[in-house]
Amino acid sequence: MPVAMTDLPTEFPDFGLTLHQRRQAVRGLYWEWPGMDSEHGEIWCYSDRFSYRRGETVTLHVSSTASSFSMAIVRDGGIETKMSEKAGIAARWQDTPDQCSVLGCGWDASFEFRVGDDWPSGAYRVTLTADGRDGKPVRCHHLFIVTPQPGKKRGRVLQVAATSTWLAYSTWGGSNHYEGITGPNRDQYAPMVSTQRPWCRGFVVLPKEAPRVPLEVAVAPKTVPRYPHMEWAFATGHSKKYASSGWASYDSHFFRFAERAAYAVDLASQHELHFSPEILDGYDCVVFVGHDEYWTWEMRDAVDAYVERGGHAARFAGNFMWQTRLEDEGRRQVCYKYRARAEDPVYRGGDVTRATNSWEAPEIGRPGATTFGLNATRGIYAGWGGCAPRGVRGFPVYRPEHWAFAGTGIYYGDLLGADSHVYGYEVDGLDHEIHGGLPYPTPDSGAPDGLEILAVGMAAQVEESADIPFEHQFLGDEDGRFTAETLFGEASDANLDKVKRGNGMIVNFRRGKGEVFHAGSCEWVAGLLRQDAMVERVTRNVLDRYLGKS
């Protein structure tokens, strides 16, 4: 059940780490790699694709110190359903390139199986178990998606898993789009990452006690920022990025809620939007949730065209930030990010609109707000580190009469989802102004015509405190200076001052024959996970309207 602010602990959790280990947990680079636990034994697995249809063949690539393994497949929905079991599958150790995060593991196929004709669309968790060298079992977890069959899906919701963001954050092999072992000094993030590698620990399954990113601590004055989720990851052997992305932390909570609430829901990966955009055509409502940061141009084309034709897009997600490109038939994702203008080849010849930079880069000419109404560069951090650590935990509501809030009993100025902490850890916003106590997009905000701002909270792109030394800050001002340079051409102090104060919003607008609802926070799913009645009601209101039930 939700935990009220007054019930929060006043001390940070203790995971048994020393001060040095706590610092390493936050500032260090640690990852999973083949051979890291060879004394006890290992097993690792990935599949050839993110998703499959009924009747198609899943190919597993496995490397293990054991000579055989057993496999169990469970559909991870409103209830867990065991779909298949098999024992005695042959395995062997397979050599892996040093730069497997970028190049892929290149393992030979180990086992194939056919997706059953009666397997419903959804997420399928694969657990592989083998004998360890010390007599104890070793395990790994993998996930693949069964996509829906073609055709009209009246009354069904399509959830699109944020697989591009999963890929960007996965630390398996040493590199992702944030940190890494690439570059001449093996200390750079990777602008290219491969789908052909296992998911890191914590992306597929997590224990209930795993901390989320937003702080669940009543932070005392002058407290140096702490990051319990990274400390827990370091202490338990999970990926440093488990709480930033993945099925277990984000997408799963909406899918389970929807099925338990008796909605008919299908699942697809973002690769379907890119390569098979017609998958949207059969649905009255398409949903995006959680931390949903990385998109290709083609993925946005698919959603824009869908809404224009009369579709309904509901985005309960935050941080709509980066354009990516897909190469090698979708097996490699490219995003140069902060180094794009210096390193992305399209700047030296090619279509600069496809540069893997922030969507708000002027040369791209396609701000995120034109698709979902909000931009990451006008939002960003809330409720963690030194960015509003004591700030609002829910959305401050300005237009309680809106249809999305029907039945909640909410008033003007109330906080929606505060007890379940739905506001954070990254949010999307717009430049706006207040007239008569109500927020409106500024004329140069880039907001679509007719956009209505329903709720607004504060956020920050800079950790800023007169009492906390800069060297104790983890987030610092790098993101703020990047935004300043992106929007205004120079990362000066004056330009930083224009962007460092952000916001997170709930907005609604119509486009063409369709409509978009966007609750711009990564943590909306926390309200569903924690069974917050008001958050559940708003979610139902949106789904019911878009499915024609209200």
CSV table of C-alpha atoms in Angstrom, one decimal, residues 147-537:
chain,number,residue,atom,x,y,z
A,147,THR,CA,3.5,-9.9,-30.5
A,148,PRO,CA,-0.2,-10.0,-31.5
A,149,GLN,CA,-1.4,-11.4,-34.7
A,150,PRO,CA,-2.4,-9.0,-37.5
A,151,GLY,CA,-6.0,-7.7,-37.7
A,152,LYS,CA,-8.5,-5.4,-36.0
A,153,LYS,CA,-8.3,-5.6,-32.2
A,154,ARG,CA,-11.5,-3.8,-31.1
A,155,GLY,CA,-11.5,-3.3,-27.3
A,156,ARG,CA,-7.8,-4.3,-26.9
A,157,VAL,CA,-4.9,-2.1,-25.7
A,158,LEU,CA,-1.5,-2.4,-27.3
A,159,GLN,CA,1.4,-1.7,-24.9
A,160,VAL,CA,4.7,-0.9,-26.5
A,161,ALA,CA,7.6,-2.0,-24.3
A,162,ALA,CA,10.4,0.6,-24.1
A,163,THR,CA,13.0,-1.8,-25.5
A,164,SER,CA,15.2,0.9,-27.0
A,165,THR,CA,15.7,2.3,-23.6
A,166,TRP,CA,16.3,-1.2,-22.1
A,167,LEU,CA,19.1,-1.6,-24.8
A,168,ALA,CA,20.6,1.8,-24.0
A,169,TYR,CA,20.9,1.1,-20.3
A,170,SER,CA,21.9,-2.6,-20.2
A,171,THR,CA,25.3,-2.9,-18.7
A,172,TRP,CA,26.0,-6.5,-19.8
A,173,GLY,CA,29.4,-6.7,-21.3
A,174,GLY,CA,30.7,-3.4,-19.9
A,175,SER,CA,29.3,-0.6,-22.1
A,176,ASN,CA,26.0,1.1,-22.7
A,177,HIS,CA,25.0,4.6,-23.7
A,178,TYR,CA,26.1,6.0,-20.3
A,179,GLU,CA,29.3,4.4,-19.2
A,180,GLY,CA,31.7,1.9,-20.8
A,181,ILE,CA,34.9,0.3,-21.7
A,182,THR,CA,35.1,1.7,-25.2
A,183,GLY,CA,37.5,4.3,-26.6
A,184,PRO,CA,41.3,4.4,-26.5
A,185,ASN,CA,41.4,4.5,-22.7
A,186,ARG,CA,38.5,2.1,-22.2
A,187,ASP,CA,36.5,4.7,-20.3
A,188,GLN,CA,33.9,6.0,-22.7
A,189,TYR,CA,30.2,5.2,-23.2
A,190,ALA,CA,29.3,3.3,-26.3
A,191,PRO,CA,27.5,5.2,-29.1
A,192,MET,CA,26.6,1.8,-30.6
A,193,VAL,CA,25.1,-1.1,-28.6
A,194,SER,CA,24.1,-4.6,-29.7
A,195,THR,CA,20.9,-6.5,-29.1
A,196,GLN,CA,22.9,-9.8,-29.3
A,197,ARG,CA,23.9,-10.0,-25.6
A,198,PRO,CA,22.1,-11.0,-22.4
A,199,TRP,CA,20.0,-8.6,-20.4
A,200,CYS,CA,21.8,-7.4,-17.3
A,201,ARG,CA,20.7,-8.6,-13.8
A,202,GLY,CA,17.5,-6.8,-12.7
A,203,PHE,CA,16.0,-6.1,-16.1
A,204,VAL,CA,13.9,-9.3,-16.2
A,205,VAL,CA,13.2,-10.1,-12.5
A,206,LEU,CA,13.6,-8.2,-9.2
A,207,PRO,CA,12.9,-8.9,-5.6
A,208,LYS,CA,10.1,-6.7,-4.0
A,209,GLU,CA,12.6,-5.0,-1.7
A,210,ALA,CA,14.6,-3.5,-4.6
A,211,PRO,CA,14.6,0.3,-4.2
A,212,ARG,CA,13.3,2.5,-6.9
A,213,VAL,CA,15.2,5.6,-7.9
A,214,PRO,CA,13.1,8.3,-6.2
A,215,LEU,CA,14.1,8.7,-2.6
A,216,GLU,CA,11.8,7.1,0.0
A,217,VAL,CA,13.6,8.9,2.8
A,218,ALA,CA,12.7,12.1,4.7
A,219,VAL,CA,15.9,13.9,3.9
A,220,ALA,CA,17.3,16.0,6.7
A,221,PRO,CA,18.7,19.5,6.0
A,222,LYS,CA,22.2,19.7,4.6
A,223,THR,CA,22.3,16.0,3.8
A,224,VAL,CA,24.8,14.9,1.1
A,225,PRO,CA,22.9,13.1,-1.7
A,226,ARG,CA,22.7,9.4,-1.4
A,227,TYR,CA,21.5,6.8,-4.0
A,228,PRO,CA,20.0,3.8,-2.3
A,229,HIS,CA,19.1,2.0,-5.5
A,230,MET,CA,22.8,2.0,-6.7
A,231,GLU,CA,24.0,1.0,-3.2
A,232,TRP,CA,21.5,-1.9,-3.2
A,233,ALA,CA,22.7,-2.9,-6.7
A,234,PHE,CA,26.3,-2.9,-5.7
A,235,ALA,CA,25.6,-4.9,-2.5
A,236,THR,CA,23.4,-7.6,-4.2
A,237,GLY,CA,25.2,-8.1,-7.5
A,238,HIS,CA,22.6,-6.4,-9.7
A,239,SER,CA,23.2,-4.0,-12.5
A,240,LYS,CA,23.8,-0.4,-11.6
A,241,LYS,CA,21.1,0.5,-14.0
A,242,TYR,CA,18.4,-2.0,-12.9
A,243,ALA,CA,16.2,0.8,-11.5
A,244,SER,CA,16.7,3.0,-14.6
A,245,SER,CA,15.2,0.7,-17.2
A,246,GLY,CA,13.9,-2.8,-17.9
A,247,TRP,CA,10.8,-4.9,-17.8
A,248,ALA,CA,11.1,-5.6,-14.1
A,249,SER,CA,11.2,-2.0,-12.9
A,250,TYR,CA,8.8,-0.4,-15.4
A,251,ASP,CA,6.9,-2.0,-18.2
A,252,SER,CA,5.8,-5.1,-16.2
A,253,HIS,CA,3.8,-3.0,-13.7
A,254,PHE,CA,1.4,-1.5,-16.2
A,255,PHE,CA,1.0,-4.8,-18.1
A,256,ARG,CA,0.1,-6.7,-14.9
A,257,PHE,CA,-2.2,-3.9,-13.7
A,258,ALA,CA,-4.1,-3.8,-17.0
A,259,GLU,CA,-4.7,-7.6,-17.1
A,260,ARG,CA,-5.7,-7.7,-13.4
A,261,ALA,CA,-8.1,-4.8,-14.1
A,262,ALA,CA,-9.7,-7.0,-16.9
A,263,TYR,CA,-8.4,-5.0,-19.8
A,264,ALA,CA,-7.4,-7.1,-22.9
A,265,VAL,CA,-3.8,-6.0,-23.5
A,266,ASP,CA,-1.2,-7.1,-26.1
A,267,LEU,CA,2.5,-6.3,-26.1
A,268,ALA,CA,5.0,-5.3,-28.7
A,269,SER,CA,8.6,-4.0,-28.8
A,270,GLN,CA,9.6,-0.7,-30.2
A,271,HIS,CA,11.2,-2.6,-33.1
A,272,GLU,CA,7.7,-3.3,-34.3
A,273,LEU,CA,7.0,0.4,-34.5
A,274,HIS,CA,10.2,0.9,-36.6
A,275,PHE,CA,9.9,-2.1,-39.0
A,276,SER,CA,6.2,-3.0,-38.9
A,277,PRO,CA,4.3,0.3,-38.1
A,278,GLU,CA,1.1,-1.3,-39.3
A,279,ILE,CA,0.9,-3.2,-36.0
A,280,LEU,CA,-0.8,-0.1,-34.6
A,281,ASP,CA,-3.6,-0.1,-37.1
A,282,GLY,CA,-5.7,-2.7,-35.3
A,283,TYR,CA,-5.9,-0.8,-32.0
A,284,ASP,CA,-8.1,2.0,-30.6
A,285,CYS,CA,-5.5,2.7,-27.8
A,286,VAL,CA,-1.7,2.3,-27.7
A,287,VAL,CA,0.1,2.8,-24.4
A,288,PHE,CA,3.7,3.7,-23.6
A,289,VAL,CA,4.9,3.5,-20.0
A,290,GLY,CA,7.9,4.0,-17.6
A,291,HIS,CA,11.3,5.2,-18.7
A,292,ASP,CA,10.9,5.7,-22.4
A,293,GLU,CA,13.8,7.7,-23.5
A,294,TYR,CA,15.1,6.5,-26.9
A,295,TRP,CA,13.2,6.5,-30.2
A,296,THR,CA,14.0,6.3,-33.9
A,297,TRP,CA,12.5,8.7,-36.5
A,298,GLU,CA,10.5,5.9,-37.9
A,299,MET,CA,9.0,5.0,-34.5
A,300,ARG,CA,7.7,8.5,-34.2
A,301,ASP,CA,6.4,8.5,-37.7
A,302,ALA,CA,4.4,5.4,-36.8
A,303,VAL,CA,2.8,7.0,-33.8
A,304,ASP,CA,2.1,10.4,-35.5
A,305,ALA,CA,0.4,8.7,-38.4
A,306,TYR,CA,-1.6,6.5,-36.1
A,307,VAL,CA,-2.9,9.4,-34.1
A,308,GLU,CA,-3.6,11.5,-37.2
A,309,ARG,CA,-5.8,8.6,-38.6
A,310,GLY,CA,-7.9,8.6,-35.4
A,311,GLY,CA,-5.8,6.5,-32.9
A,312,HIS,CA,-5.4,7.2,-29.2
A,313,ALA,CA,-1.9,7.4,-27.7
A,314,ALA,CA,-1.6,7.2,-23.9
A,315,ARG,CA,1.9,7.9,-22.5
A,316,PHE,CA,2.4,7.3,-18.8
A,317,ALA,CA,6.1,7.8,-19.2
A,318,GLY,CA,9.0,10.3,-18.9
A,319,ASN,CA,12.2,11.4,-20.5
A,320,PHE,CA,11.4,11.6,-24.2
A,321,MET,CA,14.9,12.7,-25.1
A,322,TRP,CA,17.1,11.0,-27.8
A,323,GLN,CA,16.8,10.1,-31.4
A,324,THR,CA,18.5,6.8,-32.3
A,325,ARG,CA,19.2,4.9,-35.5
A,326,LEU,CA,19.0,1.2,-36.1
A,327,GLU,CA,21.6,-0.7,-38.1
A,328,ASP,CA,22.3,-4.3,-39.1
A,329,GLU,CA,18.6,-5.1,-39.5
A,330,GLY,CA,17.9,-3.8,-36.1
A,331,ARG,CA,20.6,-5.7,-34.2
A,332,ARG,CA,22.6,-2.5,-33.5
A,333,GLN,CA,21.3,0.7,-31.9
A,334,VAL,CA,23.2,4.0,-32.6
A,335,CYS,CA,23.1,7.0,-30.3
A,336,TYR,CA,26.1,9.4,-30.1
A,337,LYS,CA,24.2,11.6,-27.6
A,338,TYR,CA,26.4,14.3,-26.1
A,339,ARG,CA,29.2,13.6,-28.6
A,340,ALA,CA,26.8,13.7,-31.6
A,341,ARG,CA,27.9,17.0,-33.2
A,342,ALA,CA,31.6,16.0,-32.9
A,343,GLU,CA,31.3,12.3,-33.9
A,344,ASP,CA,28.0,11.3,-35.6
A,345,PRO,CA,28.9,10.7,-39.3
A,346,VAL,CA,25.7,12.4,-40.5
A,347,TYR,CA,27.2,15.7,-39.5
A,348,ARG,CA,29.9,15.2,-42.0
A,349,GLY,CA,27.6,14.2,-44.9
A,350,GLY,CA,24.1,12.8,-44.8
A,351,ASP,CA,20.7,13.6,-43.5
A,352,VAL,CA,21.3,15.7,-40.4
A,353,THR,CA,17.7,15.4,-39.4
A,354,ARG,CA,18.6,11.8,-38.4
A,355,ALA,CA,21.4,12.9,-36.1
A,356,THR,CA,21.5,10.9,-32.9
A,357,ASN,CA,21.2,13.9,-30.7
A,358,SER,CA,18.5,15.3,-28.5
A,359,TRP,CA,15.2,15.7,-30.3
A,360,GLU,CA,15.3,19.4,-29.5
A,361,ALA,CA,18.5,20.0,-31.5
A,362,PRO,CA,17.6,22.6,-34.0
A,363,GLU,CA,19.2,20.7,-36.9
A,364,ILE,CA,16.9,17.8,-36.3
A,365,GLY,CA,13.8,20.0,-36.4
A,366,ARG,CA,11.4,17.7,-34.6
A,367,PRO,CA,11.0,18.5,-30.9
A,368,GLY,CA,9.5,15.8,-28.8
A,369,ALA,CA,6.5,17.8,-28.0
A,370,THR,CA,5.2,17.5,-31.6
A,371,THR,CA,4.5,13.8,-30.9
A,372,PHE,CA,3.7,13.5,-27.2
A,373,GLY,CA,3.1,17.2,-26.2
A,374,LEU,CA,6.1,17.4,-23.8
A,375,ASN,CA,9.9,17.6,-24.1
A,376,ALA,CA,12.6,16.1,-21.8
A,377,THR,CA,14.8,19.2,-22.2
A,378,ARG,CA,12.2,21.2,-20.3
A,379,GLY,CA,11.7,18.6,-17.7
A,380,ILE,CA,14.2,16.1,-16.2
A,381,TYR,CA,15.1,15.2,-12.6
A,382,ALA,CA,12.8,15.2,-9.6
A,383,GLY,CA,12.9,13.4,-6.2
A,384,TRP,CA,16.4,12.0,-6.2
A,385,GLY,CA,20.0,13.1,-5.7
A,386,GLY,CA,20.2,16.8,-5.2
A,387,CYS,CA,17.3,17.5,-7.6
A,388,ALA,CA,14.2,18.4,-5.4
A,389,PRO,CA,14.9,15.6,-2.9
A,390,ARG,CA,12.2,17.1,-0.7
A,391,GLY,CA,10.0,18.1,-3.6
A,392,VAL,CA,6.5,17.0,-4.4
A,393,ARG,CA,6.0,13.3,-4.8
A,394,GLY,CA,2.8,13.7,-6.9
A,395,PHE,CA,1.5,15.9,-9.7
A,396,PRO,CA,0.1,19.3,-8.5
A,397,VAL,CA,-3.3,19.5,-10.2
A,398,TYR,CA,-4.5,22.6,-11.9
A,399,ARG,CA,-7.6,21.5,-13.9
A,400,PRO,CA,-9.5,19.0,-11.7
A,401,GLU,CA,-12.6,19.3,-13.9
A,402,HIS,CA,-10.8,17.5,-16.8
A,403,TRP,CA,-12.3,14.1,-17.8
A,404,ALA,CA,-9.1,12.3,-16.8
A,405,PHE,CA,-9.8,13.1,-13.1
A,406,ALA,CA,-13.4,12.1,-13.0
A,407,GLY,CA,-14.2,10.1,-9.9
A,408,THR,CA,-11.0,10.9,-8.1
A,409,GLY,CA,-12.4,13.6,-5.8
A,410,ILE,CA,-9.3,15.7,-6.5
A,411,TYR,CA,-9.4,19.4,-6.1
A,412,TYR,CA,-7.4,22.3,-7.6
A,413,GLY,CA,-4.0,22.4,-5.9
A,414,ASP,CA,-4.1,18.7,-4.7
A,415,LEU,CA,-1.3,16.3,-5.4
A,416,LEU,CA,-2.1,13.3,-7.6
A,417,GLY,CA,-0.1,10.2,-6.7
A,418,ALA,CA,1.9,11.7,-3.8
A,419,ASP,CA,1.5,8.8,-1.4
A,420,SER,CA,2.7,6.3,-4.1
A,421,HIS,CA,5.4,8.7,-5.4
A,422,VAL,CA,4.4,8.9,-9.1
A,423,TYR,CA,6.4,12.1,-9.7
A,424,GLY,CA,10.0,11.4,-10.7
A,425,TYR,CA,12.7,10.4,-11.3
A,426,GLU,CA,12.7,11.9,-14.7
A,427,VAL,CA,9.9,14.0,-16.0
A,428,ASP,CA,8.9,15.8,-19.2
A,429,GLY,CA,7.6,19.4,-19.4
A,430,LEU,CA,7.1,22.5,-21.4
A,431,ASP,CA,7.9,26.2,-21.0
A,432,HIS,CA,4.7,27.7,-19.7
A,433,GLU,CA,3.2,30.7,-18.1
A,434,ILE,CA,0.4,31.2,-15.5
A,435,HIS,CA,-2.7,33.3,-16.1
A,436,GLY,CA,-5.5,33.5,-13.6
A,437,GLY,CA,-3.9,30.6,-11.7
A,438,LEU,CA,-3.9,28.3,-14.6
A,439,PRO,CA,-0.8,27.1,-16.7
A,440,TYR,CA,-0.7,27.6,-20.5
A,441,PRO,CA,2.2,26.8,-22.9
A,442,THR,CA,4.3,29.8,-23.9
A,443,PRO,CA,3.9,30.7,-27.6
A,444,ASP,CA,7.4,29.4,-28.4
A,445,SER,CA,7.1,26.2,-26.3
A,446,GLY,CA,6.5,24.0,-29.4
A,447,ALA,CA,3.3,22.6,-27.8
A,448,PRO,CA,0.8,21.2,-30.3
A,449,ASP,CA,-2.3,23.4,-30.9
A,450,GLY,CA,-5.0,23.0,-28.3
A,451,LEU,CA,-2.8,21.3,-25.7
A,452,GLU,CA,-4.2,21.6,-22.2
A,453,ILE,CA,-1.9,21.5,-19.2
A,454,LEU,CA,-3.7,19.5,-16.4
A,455,ALA,CA,-0.9,19.3,-13.8
A,456,VAL,CA,2.5,20.8,-13.3
A,457,GLY,CA,5.3,20.0,-10.8
A,458,MET,CA,8.9,21.3,-10.4
A,459,ALA,CA,12.0,19.6,-11.6
A,460,ALA,CA,15.7,20.5,-12.1
A,461,GLN,CA,18.5,19.9,-14.5
A,462,VAL,CA,21.1,20.9,-12.0
A,463,GLU,CA,21.9,19.8,-8.4
A,464,GLU,CA,21.9,23.2,-6.7
A,465,SER,CA,22.5,23.9,-3.0
A,466,ALA,CA,24.3,26.6,-1.1
A,467,ASP,CA,25.2,24.0,1.6
A,468,ILE,CA,26.3,20.9,-0.4
A,469,PRO,CA,29.8,21.1,-1.9
A,470,PHE,CA,29.8,20.5,-5.7
A,471,GLU,CA,32.3,17.6,-5.3
A,472,HIS,CA,29.6,15.6,-3.4
A,473,GLN,CA,27.1,15.9,-6.2
A,474,PHE,CA,26.6,13.0,-8.7
A,475,LEU,CA,24.4,14.6,-11.3
A,476,GLY,CA,26.1,18.1,-11.2
A,477,ASP,CA,25.3,20.4,-14.1
A,478,GLU,CA,26.4,18.5,-17.1
A,479,ASP,CA,22.9,17.8,-18.4
A,480,GLY,CA,21.9,21.4,-17.9
A,481,ARG,CA,24.9,22.6,-19.8
A,482,PHE,CA,24.2,20.2,-22.6
A,483,THR,CA,20.6,21.4,-22.9
A,484,ALA,CA,21.9,25.0,-22.8
A,485,GLU,CA,24.3,24.3,-25.7
A,486,THR,CA,21.6,22.4,-27.6
A,487,LEU,CA,18.9,25.0,-27.3
A,488,PHE,CA,20.9,28.2,-27.3
A,489,GLY,CA,24.2,27.3,-29.0
A,490,GLU,CA,26.6,27.7,-26.0
A,491,ALA,CA,26.9,26.1,-22.6
A,492,SER,CA,27.4,29.4,-20.8
A,493,ASP,CA,26.3,30.2,-17.3
A,494,ALA,CA,23.7,32.6,-18.7
A,495,ASN,CA,22.2,29.9,-21.0
A,496,LEU,CA,22.4,27.4,-18.2
A,497,ASP,CA,20.3,29.7,-16.1
A,498,LYS,CA,17.6,29.6,-18.8
A,499,VAL,CA,17.2,25.8,-18.7
A,500,LYS,CA,18.2,24.5,-15.2
A,501,ARG,CA,14.7,24.9,-13.8
A,502,GLY,CA,12.4,22.4,-15.4
A,503,ASN,CA,9.0,20.9,-14.8
A,504,GLY,CA,6.9,17.7,-15.2
A,505,MET,CA,3.3,17.8,-16.6
A,506,ILE,CA,0.2,15.9,-17.4
A,507,VAL,CA,-1.2,17.2,-20.7
A,508,ASN,CA,-3.9,16.3,-23.2
A,509,PHE,CA,-4.5,17.3,-26.8
A,510,ARG,CA,-6.1,16.3,-30.1
A,511,ARG,CA,-4.3,15.9,-33.4
A,512,GLY,CA,-6.0,15.1,-36.6
A,513,LYS,CA,-8.7,12.6,-35.9
A,514,GLY,CA,-7.0,11.2,-32.8
A,515,GLU,CA,-5.9,12.2,-29.3
A,516,VAL,CA,-2.9,12.1,-27.0
A,517,PHE,CA,-2.8,11.9,-23.2
A,518,HIS,CA,0.6,12.2,-21.6
A,519,ALA,CA,1.4,11.9,-17.9
A,520,GLY,CA,5.1,12.8,-18.2
A,521,SER,CA,6.8,10.9,-15.4
A,522,CYS,CA,8.8,7.7,-15.4
A,523,GLU,CA,7.3,6.8,-12.1
A,524,TRP,CA,3.6,6.7,-13.0
A,525,VAL,CA,3.8,2.9,-12.8
A,526,ALA,CA,4.8,3.2,-9.1
A,527,GLY,CA,1.2,4.2,-8.5
A,528,LEU,CA,0.0,1.0,-10.1
A,529,LEU,CA,2.5,-1.1,-8.3
A,530,ARG,CA,1.5,0.4,-5.0
A,531,GLN,CA,-2.2,0.3,-5.7
A,532,ASP,CA,-2.8,4.0,-5.4
A,533,ALA,CA,-6.6,4.3,-6.0
A,534,MET,CA,-6.5,7.8,-7.5
A,535,VAL,CA,-3.7,6.9,-9.9
A,536,GLU,CA,-5.5,3.7,-10.9
A,537,ARG,CA,-8.7,5.7,-11.5
